[in-house]
Amino acid sequence: MKKSSKMHISNAGLVSLFMIFAVICMVVLSLLTFSEARRDYMFSSTLAEHNKAYYEAANQAERKIAAVNEELRTGSLSLNSADISFTVKIDDDQAIWVVLSPETYPCKIQKYETIRTREWHGENAAQLMNVDR
């Protein structure tokens, strides 16, 4: 009977170690999940802000196109005028560039694209190998 009681005590220690290991694993998993959720939230917030800025700029561009069409309709702008070009700022780095051709009513949109307004500088280069000799 003494042997069975000794095995019972060692089994209790093994169960305690397993429970400690399981709790540590659950804590690490929950921290990883929390950090990933936070990163996803930050990314989606940034993306939502950018989309909002883009659509506000797109609405401004559409209002300007409507104003040009109104001028064509009323005759204050002739149908054979030169191409009309304008940009609408999205943020510090981007803008919407629109080129209109007022040959017909409503005017024909030649270009409607997002352009970069600032030059990109790749300042975060990683040194992969040491080439100093």
Tab-separated table of N, CA and C in Angstrom:
chain	number	residue	atom	x	y	z
A	1	MET	N	0.802	-1.197	0.000
A	1	MET	CA	0.000	0.000	0.000
A	1	MET	C	0.844	1.260	0.000
A	2	LYS	N	2.018	1.159	0.538
A	2	LYS	CA	2.864	2.333	0.559
A	2	LYS	C	3.269	2.734	-0.855
A	3	LYS	N	3.477	1.754	-1.736
A	3	LYS	CA	3.854	2.081	-3.109
A	3	LYS	C	2.749	2.845	-3.822
A	4	SER	N	1.520	2.472	-3.603
A	4	SER	CA	0.421	3.164	-4.281
A	4	SER	C	0.274	4.596	-3.778
A	5	SER	N	0.544	4.828	-2.513
A	5	SER	CA	0.436	6.191	-2.001
A	5	SER	C	1.564	7.060	-2.524
A	6	LYS	N	2.766	6.493	-2.725
A	6	LYS	CA	3.869	7.258	-3.292
A	6	LYS	C	3.570	7.625	-4.746
A	7	MET	N	3.009	6.739	-5.506
A	7	MET	CA	2.674	7.040	-6.893
A	7	MET	C	1.588	8.106	-6.952
A	8	HIS	N	0.720	8.067	-6.002
A	8	HIS	CA	-0.341	9.061	-5.967
A	8	HIS	C	0.234	10.452	-5.724
A	9	ILE	N	1.231	10.565	-4.846
A	9	ILE	CA	1.869	11.853	-4.568
A	9	ILE	C	2.635	12.333	-5.797
A	10	SER	N	3.364	11.478	-6.487
A	10	SER	CA	4.108	11.898	-7.672
A	10	SER	C	3.147	12.258	-8.799
A	11	ASN	N	2.028	11.602	-8.897
A	11	ASN	CA	1.035	11.965	-9.903
A	11	ASN	C	0.436	13.342	-9.619
A	12	ALA	N	0.279	13.674	-8.357
A	12	ALA	CA	-0.243	14.990	-8.003
A	12	ALA	C	0.738	16.074	-8.413
A	13	GLY	N	2.026	15.820	-8.259
A	13	GLY	CA	3.031	16.792	-8.689
A	13	GLY	C	3.037	16.954	-10.201
A	14	LEU	N	2.867	15.866	-10.896
A	14	LEU	CA	2.826	15.913	-12.358
A	14	LEU	C	1.600	16.688	-12.842
A	15	VAL	N	0.483	16.480	-12.201
A	15	VAL	CA	-0.735	17.216	-12.563
A	15	VAL	C	-0.555	18.701	-12.285
A	16	SER	N	0.076	19.052	-11.178
A	16	SER	CA	0.325	20.461	-10.857
A	16	SER	C	1.237	21.102	-11.901
A	17	LEU	N	2.305	20.407	-12.289
A	17	LEU	CA	3.199	20.926	-13.330
A	17	LEU	C	2.457	21.094	-14.656
A	18	PHE	N	1.620	20.143	-14.989
A	18	PHE	CA	0.844	20.242	-16.226
A	18	PHE	C	-0.114	21.430	-16.181
A	19	MET	N	-0.742	21.665	-15.039
A	19	MET	CA	-1.658	22.801	-14.913
A	19	MET	C	-0.903	24.127	-15.031
A	20	ILE	N	0.276	24.220	-14.417
A	20	ILE	CA	1.079	25.440	-14.530
A	20	ILE	C	1.473	25.672	-15.980
A	21	PHE	N	1.910	24.608	-16.667
A	21	PHE	CA	2.272	24.721	-18.074
A	21	PHE	C	1.070	25.151	-18.921
A	22	ALA	N	-0.097	24.579	-18.648
A	22	ALA	CA	-1.304	24.923	-19.408
A	22	ALA	C	-1.692	26.387	-19.190
A	23	VAL	N	-1.579	26.870	-17.953
A	23	VAL	CA	-1.913	28.266	-17.662
A	23	VAL	C	-0.936	29.203	-18.363
A	24	ILE	N	0.349	28.869	-18.334
A	24	ILE	CA	1.345	29.696	-19.029
A	24	ILE	C	1.070	29.722	-20.528
A	25	CYS	N	0.755	28.579	-21.104
A	25	CYS	CA	0.422	28.525	-22.540
A	25	CYS	C	-0.808	29.365	-22.855
A	26	MET	N	-1.817	29.323	-22.012
A	26	MET	CA	-3.027	30.112	-22.250
A	26	MET	C	-2.737	31.605	-22.144
A	27	VAL	N	-1.895	32.010	-21.191
A	27	VAL	CA	-1.541	33.421	-21.046
A	27	VAL	C	-0.779	33.904	-22.263
A	28	VAL	N	0.195	33.123	-22.737
A	28	VAL	CA	0.967	33.507	-23.919
A	28	VAL	C	0.062	33.588	-25.139
A	29	LEU	N	-0.809	32.618	-25.308
A	29	LEU	CA	-1.737	32.634	-26.442
A	29	LEU	C	-2.671	33.838	-26.384
A	30	SER	N	-3.153	34.171	-25.203
A	30	SER	CA	-4.046	35.330	-25.090
A	30	SER	C	-3.299	36.627	-25.367
A	31	LEU	N	-2.035	36.743	-24.955
A	31	LEU	CA	-1.250	37.945	-25.252
A	31	LEU	C	-0.982	38.068	-26.745
A	32	LEU	N	-0.666	36.975	-27.405
A	32	LEU	CA	-0.460	37.009	-28.856
A	32	LEU	C	-1.738	37.389	-29.590
A	33	THR	N	-2.847	36.850	-29.160
A	33	THR	CA	-4.133	37.170	-29.776
A	33	THR	C	-4.483	38.634	-29.571
A	34	PHE	N	-4.236	39.138	-28.369
A	34	PHE	CA	-4.519	40.539	-28.089
A	34	PHE	C	-3.656	41.459	-28.944
A	35	SER	N	-2.354	41.152	-29.062
A	35	SER	CA	-1.481	42.017	-29.866
A	35	SER	C	-1.871	41.978	-31.336
A	36	GLU	N	-2.281	40.826	-31.845
A	36	GLU	CA	-2.721	40.746	-33.242
A	36	GLU	C	-4.023	41.511	-33.457
A	37	ALA	N	-4.935	41.402	-32.522
A	37	ALA	CA	-6.192	42.142	-32.630
A	37	ALA	C	-5.947	43.644	-32.589
A	38	ARG	N	-5.039	44.080	-31.741
A	38	ARG	CA	-4.709	45.511	-31.658
A	38	ARG	C	-4.077	46.000	-32.955
A	39	ARG	N	-3.170	45.214	-33.518
A	39	ARG	CA	-2.532	45.582	-34.781
A	39	ARG	C	-3.571	45.651	-35.912
A	40	ASP	N	-4.476	44.689	-35.965
A	40	ASP	CA	-5.535	44.716	-36.977
A	40	ASP	C	-6.436	45.933	-36.808
A	41	TYR	N	-6.740	46.281	-35.567
A	41	TYR	CA	-7.568	47.455	-35.311
A	41	TYR	C	-6.878	48.727	-35.789
A	42	MET	N	-5.581	48.857	-35.481
A	42	MET	CA	-4.835	50.052	-35.910
A	42	MET	C	-4.782	50.132	-37.438
A	43	PHE	N	-4.569	48.999	-38.099
A	43	PHE	CA	-4.523	48.985	-39.557
A	43	PHE	C	-5.872	49.362	-40.147
A	44	SER	N	-6.946	48.800	-39.619
A	44	SER	CA	-8.267	49.101	-40.163
A	44	SER	C	-8.666	50.549	-39.884
A	45	SER	N	-8.235	51.111	-38.755
A	45	SER	CA	-8.509	52.525	-38.472
A	45	SER	C	-7.784	53.429	-39.468
A	46	THR	N	-6.520	53.117	-39.743
A	46	THR	CA	-5.754	53.898	-40.715
A	46	THR	C	-6.378	53.789	-42.097
A	47	LEU	N	-6.775	52.589	-42.470
A	47	LEU	CA	-7.406	52.378	-43.771
A	47	LEU	C	-8.739	53.114	-43.875
A	48	ALA	N	-9.509	53.119	-42.807
A	48	ALA	CA	-10.791	53.830	-42.812
A	48	ALA	C	-10.582	55.337	-42.955
A	49	GLU	N	-9.577	55.874	-42.283
A	49	GLU	CA	-9.281	57.308	-42.423
A	49	GLU	C	-8.867	57.646	-43.852
A	50	HIS	N	-8.037	56.784	-44.445
A	50	HIS	CA	-7.604	57.029	-45.823
A	50	HIS	C	-8.787	56.950	-46.790
A	51	ASN	N	-9.646	55.946	-46.610
A	51	ASN	CA	-10.822	55.823	-47.481
A	51	ASN	C	-11.747	57.023	-47.341
A	52	LYS	N	-11.924	57.512	-46.125
A	52	LYS	CA	-12.767	58.687	-45.905
A	52	LYS	C	-12.189	59.902	-46.624
A	53	ALA	N	-10.865	60.105	-46.500
A	53	ALA	CA	-10.222	61.232	-47.176
A	53	ALA	C	-10.330	61.098	-48.691
A	54	TYR	N	-10.178	59.879	-49.212
A	54	TYR	CA	-10.281	59.669	-50.655
A	54	TYR	C	-11.694	60.000	-51.153
A	55	TYR	N	-12.697	59.507	-50.468
A	55	TYR	CA	-14.066	59.740	-50.936
A	55	TYR	C	-14.487	61.199	-50.776
A	56	GLU	N	-13.963	61.888	-49.775
A	56	GLU	CA	-14.240	63.328	-49.675
A	56	GLU	C	-13.610	64.063	-50.852
A	57	ALA	N	-12.386	63.692	-51.219
A	57	ALA	CA	-11.737	64.311	-52.379
A	57	ALA	C	-12.469	63.941	-53.668
A	58	ALA	N	-12.927	62.703	-53.769
A	58	ALA	CA	-13.666	62.281	-54.960
A	58	ALA	C	-14.979	63.063	-55.080
A	59	ASN	N	-15.625	63.323	-53.963
A	59	ASN	CA	-16.852	64.133	-54.000
A	59	ASN	C	-16.565	65.553	-54.465
A	60	GLN	N	-15.442	66.127	-53.994
A	60	GLN	CA	-15.063	67.470	-54.453
A	60	GLN	C	-14.795	67.465	-55.954
A	61	ALA	N	-14.108	66.439	-56.447
A	61	ALA	CA	-13.825	66.348	-57.874
A	61	ALA	C	-15.122	66.230	-58.673
A	62	GLU	N	-16.051	65.450	-58.197
A	62	GLU	CA	-17.339	65.300	-58.894
A	62	GLU	C	-18.115	66.618	-58.914
A	63	ARG	N	-18.029	67.391	-57.811
A	63	ARG	CA	-18.693	68.699	-57.798
A	63	ARG	C	-18.067	69.642	-58.823
A	64	LYS	N	-16.726	69.600	-58.964
A	64	LYS	CA	-16.075	70.440	-59.963
A	64	LYS	C	-16.452	70.006	-61.382
A	65	ILE	N	-16.553	68.710	-61.596
A	65	ILE	CA	-16.981	68.210	-62.914
A	65	ILE	C	-18.404	68.661	-63.204
A	66	ALA	N	-19.257	68.604	-62.186
A	66	ALA	CA	-20.638	69.061	-62.363
A	66	ALA	C	-20.681	70.557	-62.662
A	67	ALA	N	-19.782	71.336	-62.038
A	67	ALA	CA	-19.740	72.781	-62.304
A	67	ALA	C	-19.306	73.051	-63.743
A	68	VAL	N	-18.339	72.290	-64.240
A	68	VAL	CA	-17.916	72.450	-65.642
A	68	VAL	C	-19.057	72.076	-66.577
A	69	ASN	N	-19.764	71.006	-66.268
A	69	ASN	CA	-20.910	70.615	-67.098
A	69	ASN	C	-22.000	71.681	-67.084
A	70	GLU	N	-22.203	72.295	-65.930
A	70	GLU	CA	-23.198	73.366	-65.840
A	70	GLU	C	-22.775	74.562	-66.695
A	71	GLU	N	-21.468	74.887	-66.680
A	71	GLU	CA	-20.984	75.985	-67.525
A	71	GLU	C	-21.135	75.636	-69.005
A	72	LEU	N	-20.937	74.382	-69.354
A	72	LEU	CA	-21.143	73.971	-70.747
A	72	LEU	C	-22.617	74.080	-71.123
A	73	ARG	N	-23.488	73.702	-70.199
A	73	ARG	CA	-24.925	73.729	-70.486
A	73	ARG	C	-25.431	75.158	-70.658
A	74	THR	N	-24.956	76.060	-69.794
A	74	THR	CA	-25.436	77.445	-69.872
A	74	THR	C	-24.747	78.239	-70.967
A	75	GLY	N	-23.648	77.716	-71.501
A	75	GLY	CA	-22.958	78.411	-72.589
A	75	GLY	C	-21.855	79.339	-72.131
A	76	SER	N	-21.569	79.410	-70.849
A	76	SER	CA	-20.480	80.279	-70.389
A	76	SER	C	-19.112	79.669	-70.694
A	77	LEU	N	-19.084	78.413	-71.088
A	77	LEU	CA	-17.855	77.743	-71.528
A	77	LEU	C	-18.154	77.121	-72.876
A	78	SER	N	-17.296	77.397	-73.858
A	78	SER	CA	-17.577	76.884	-75.207
A	78	SER	C	-17.220	75.407	-75.296
A	79	LEU	N	-17.883	74.731	-76.205
A	79	LEU	CA	-17.698	73.294	-76.340
A	79	LEU	C	-16.327	72.928	-76.900
A	80	ASN	N	-15.698	73.802	-77.629
A	80	ASN	CA	-14.406	73.483	-78.226
A	80	ASN	C	-13.238	74.075	-77.437
A	81	SER	N	-13.407	74.274	-76.155
A	81	SER	CA	-12.338	74.827	-75.312
A	81	SER	C	-11.226	73.794	-75.148
A	82	ALA	N	-10.082	74.271	-74.667
A	82	ALA	CA	-8.960	73.369	-74.388
A	82	ALA	C	-9.308	72.474	-73.198
A	83	ASP	N	-8.553	71.416	-73.062
A	83	ASP	CA	-8.781	70.499	-71.948
A	83	ASP	C	-8.654	71.233	-70.612
A	84	ILE	N	-9.493	70.834	-69.686
A	84	ILE	CA	-9.491	71.414	-68.346
A	84	ILE	C	-8.889	70.382	-67.402
A	85	SER	N	-7.896	70.812	-66.612
A	85	SER	CA	-7.206	69.907	-65.703
A	85	SER	C	-7.205	70.502	-64.301
A	86	PHE	N	-7.447	69.672	-63.304
A	86	PHE	CA	-7.358	70.119	-61.912
A	86	PHE	C	-7.027	68.937	-61.018
A	87	THR	N	-6.530	69.266	-59.846
A	87	THR	CA	-6.247	68.233	-58.844
A	87	THR	C	-7.020	68.560	-57.568
A	88	VAL	N	-7.366	67.511	-56.853
A	88	VAL	CA	-8.026	67.638	-55.555
A	88	VAL	C	-7.183	66.859	-54.554
A	89	LYS	N	-6.758	67.533	-53.503
A	89	LYS	CA	-5.866	66.936	-52.513
A	89	LYS	C	-6.605	65.902	-51.667
A	90	ILE	N	-6.013	64.725	-51.555
A	90	ILE	CA	-6.535	63.681	-50.673
A	90	ILE	C	-5.886	63.817	-49.298
A	91	ASP	N	-4.558	63.801	-49.280
A	91	ASP	CA	-3.780	64.005	-48.061
A	91	ASP	C	-2.447	64.617	-48.469
A	92	ASP	N	-1.472	64.583	-47.589
A	92	ASP	CA	-0.182	65.204	-47.894
A	92	ASP	C	0.567	64.482	-49.002
A	93	ASP	N	0.251	63.231	-49.245
A	93	ASP	CA	0.997	62.425	-50.207
A	93	ASP	C	0.268	62.178	-51.522
A	94	GLN	N	-1.046	62.317	-51.561
A	94	GLN	CA	-1.812	61.934	-52.739
A	94	GLN	C	-2.846	62.985	-53.109
A	95	ALA	N	-3.221	62.955	-54.390
A	95	ALA	CA	-4.276	63.831	-54.894
A	95	ALA	C	-4.972	63.110	-56.038
A	96	ILE	N	-6.157	63.582	-56.365
A	96	ILE	CA	-6.883	63.070	-57.525
A	96	ILE	C	-6.658	64.048	-58.665
A	97	TRP	N	-6.184	63.541	-59.790
A	97	TRP	CA	-5.934	64.355	-60.974
A	97	TRP	C	-7.025	64.075	-61.991
A	98	VAL	N	-7.697	65.152	-62.425
A	98	VAL	CA	-8.806	65.028	-63.372
A	98	VAL	C	-8.496	65.873	-64.593
A	99	VAL	N	-8.672	65.284	-65.770
A	99	VAL	CA	-8.539	66.003	-67.037
A	99	VAL	C	-9.856	65.843	-67.781
A	100	LEU	N	-10.467	66.985	-68.120
A	100	LEU	CA	-11.761	66.993	-68.814
A	100	LEU	C	-11.581	67.520	-70.229
A	101	SER	N	-12.333	66.962	-71.140
A	101	SER	CA	-12.345	67.434	-72.519
A	101	SER	C	-13.753	67.965	-72.812
A	102	PRO	N	-13.910	69.305	-72.854
A	102	PRO	CA	-15.258	69.877	-73.040
A	102	PRO	C	-15.667	69.963	-74.511
A	103	GLU	N	-15.550	68.854	-75.245
A	103	GLU	CA	-15.944	68.838	-76.649
A	103	GLU	C	-17.429	68.541	-76.810
A	104	THR	N	-17.993	67.867	-75.844
A	104	THR	CA	-19.413	67.520	-75.890
A	104	THR	C	-20.044	67.857	-74.545
A	105	TYR	N	-21.357	67.836	-74.522
A	105	TYR	CA	-22.051	68.002	-73.254
A	105	TYR	C	-22.712	66.675	-72.929
A	106	PRO	N	-22.518	66.098	-71.812
A	106	PRO	CA	-21.593	66.456	-70.742
A	106	PRO	C	-20.149	66.210	-71.174
A	107	CYS	N	-19.239	66.883	-70.509
A	107	CYS	CA	-17.824	66.806	-70.894
A	107	CYS	C	-17.292	65.384	-70.702
A	108	LYS	N	-16.297	65.061	-71.512
A	108	LYS	CA	-15.701	63.740	-71.462
A	108	LYS	C	-14.538	63.761	-70.454
A	109	ILE	N	-14.500	62.765	-69.592
A	109	ILE	CA	-13.423	62.661	-68.604
A	109	ILE	C	-12.275	61.886	-69.252
A	110	GLN	N	-11.162	62.579	-69.478
A	110	GLN	CA	-9.992	61.952	-70.094
A	110	GLN	C	-9.175	61.172	-69.057
A	111	LYS	N	-8.980	61.766	-67.892
A	111	LYS	CA	-8.220	61.110	-66.813
A	111	LYS	C	-8.909	61.375	-65.485
A	112	TYR	N	-8.895	60.378	-64.662
A	112	TYR	CA	-9.399	60.478	-63.288
A	112	TYR	C	-8.576	59.475	-62.489
A	113	GLU	N	-7.468	59.939	-61.948
A	113	GLU	CA	-6.567	59.002	-61.285
A	113	GLU	C	-5.951	59.599	-60.030
A	114	THR	N	-5.491	58.718	-59.178
A	114	THR	CA	-4.806	59.112	-57.960
A	114	THR	C	-3.320	59.243	-58.272
A	115	ILE	N	-2.737	60.373	-57.892
A	115	ILE	CA	-1.318	60.613	-58.141
A	115	ILE	C	-0.603	60.900	-56.832
A	116	ARG	N	0.705	60.703	-56.830
A	116	ARG	CA	1.531	61.053	-55.681
A	116	ARG	C	1.926	62.511	-55.807
A	117	THR	N	1.831	63.262	-54.715
A	117	THR	CA	2.179	64.674	-54.745
A	117	THR	C	3.522	64.945	-54.089
A	118	ARG	N	4.078	63.950	-53.442
A	118	ARG	CA	5.354	64.093	-52.782
A	118	ARG	C	6.256	62.948	-53.216
A	119	GLU	N	7.528	63.233	-53.356
A	119	GLU	CA	8.458	62.200	-53.761
A	119	GLU	C	8.714	61.253	-52.597
A	120	TRP	N	8.800	59.974	-52.917
A	120	TRP	CA	9.041	58.960	-51.894
A	120	TRP	C	10.530	58.734	-51.754
A	121	HIS	N	11.009	58.735	-50.524
A	121	HIS	CA	12.412	58.470	-50.239
A	121	HIS	C	12.483	57.214	-49.389
A	122	GLY	N	13.124	56.197	-49.908
A	122	GLY	CA	13.290	54.956	-49.156
A	122	GLY	C	14.398	55.096	-48.140
A	123	GLU	N	14.083	55.654	-46.998
A	123	GLU	CA	15.090	55.927	-45.978
A	123	GLU	C	15.220	54.806	-44.956
A	124	ASN	N	14.490	53.755	-45.130
A	124	ASN	CA	14.519	52.681	-44.143
A	124	ASN	C	15.179	51.425	-44.719
A	125	ALA	N	16.324	51.606	-45.365
A	125	ALA	CA	17.039	50.484	-45.945
A	125	ALA	C	17.681	49.639	-44.846
A	126	ALA	N	17.623	48.353	-45.036
A	126	ALA	CA	18.219	47.431	-44.064
A	126	ALA	C	19.558	46.949	-44.604
A	127	GLN	N	20.555	46.954	-43.762
A	127	GLN	CA	21.868	46.454	-44.162
A	127	GLN	C	21.871	44.946	-43.995
A	128	LEU	N	21.950	44.241	-45.119
A	128	LEU	CA	21.842	42.784	-45.073
A	128	LEU	C	23.190	42.095	-44.863
A	129	MET	N	24.250	42.683	-45.381
A	129	MET	CA	25.560	42.112	-45.172
A	129	MET	C	26.599	43.214	-44.986
A	130	ASN	N	27.630	42.884	-44.296
A	130	ASN	CA	28.702	43.835	-44.065
A	130	ASN	C	29.670	43.761	-45.245
A	131	VAL	N	29.766	44.821	-46.037
A	131	VAL	CA	30.612	44.803	-47.218
A	131	VAL	C	31.874	45.637	-47.031
A	132	ASP	N	32.134	46.086	-45.832
A	132	ASP	CA	33.377	46.823	-45.562
A	132	ASP	C	34.541	45.840	-45.573
A	133	ARG	N	35.562	46.161	-46.363
A	133	ARG	CA	36.717	45.251	-46.457
A	133	ARG	C	37.932	45.881	-45.892
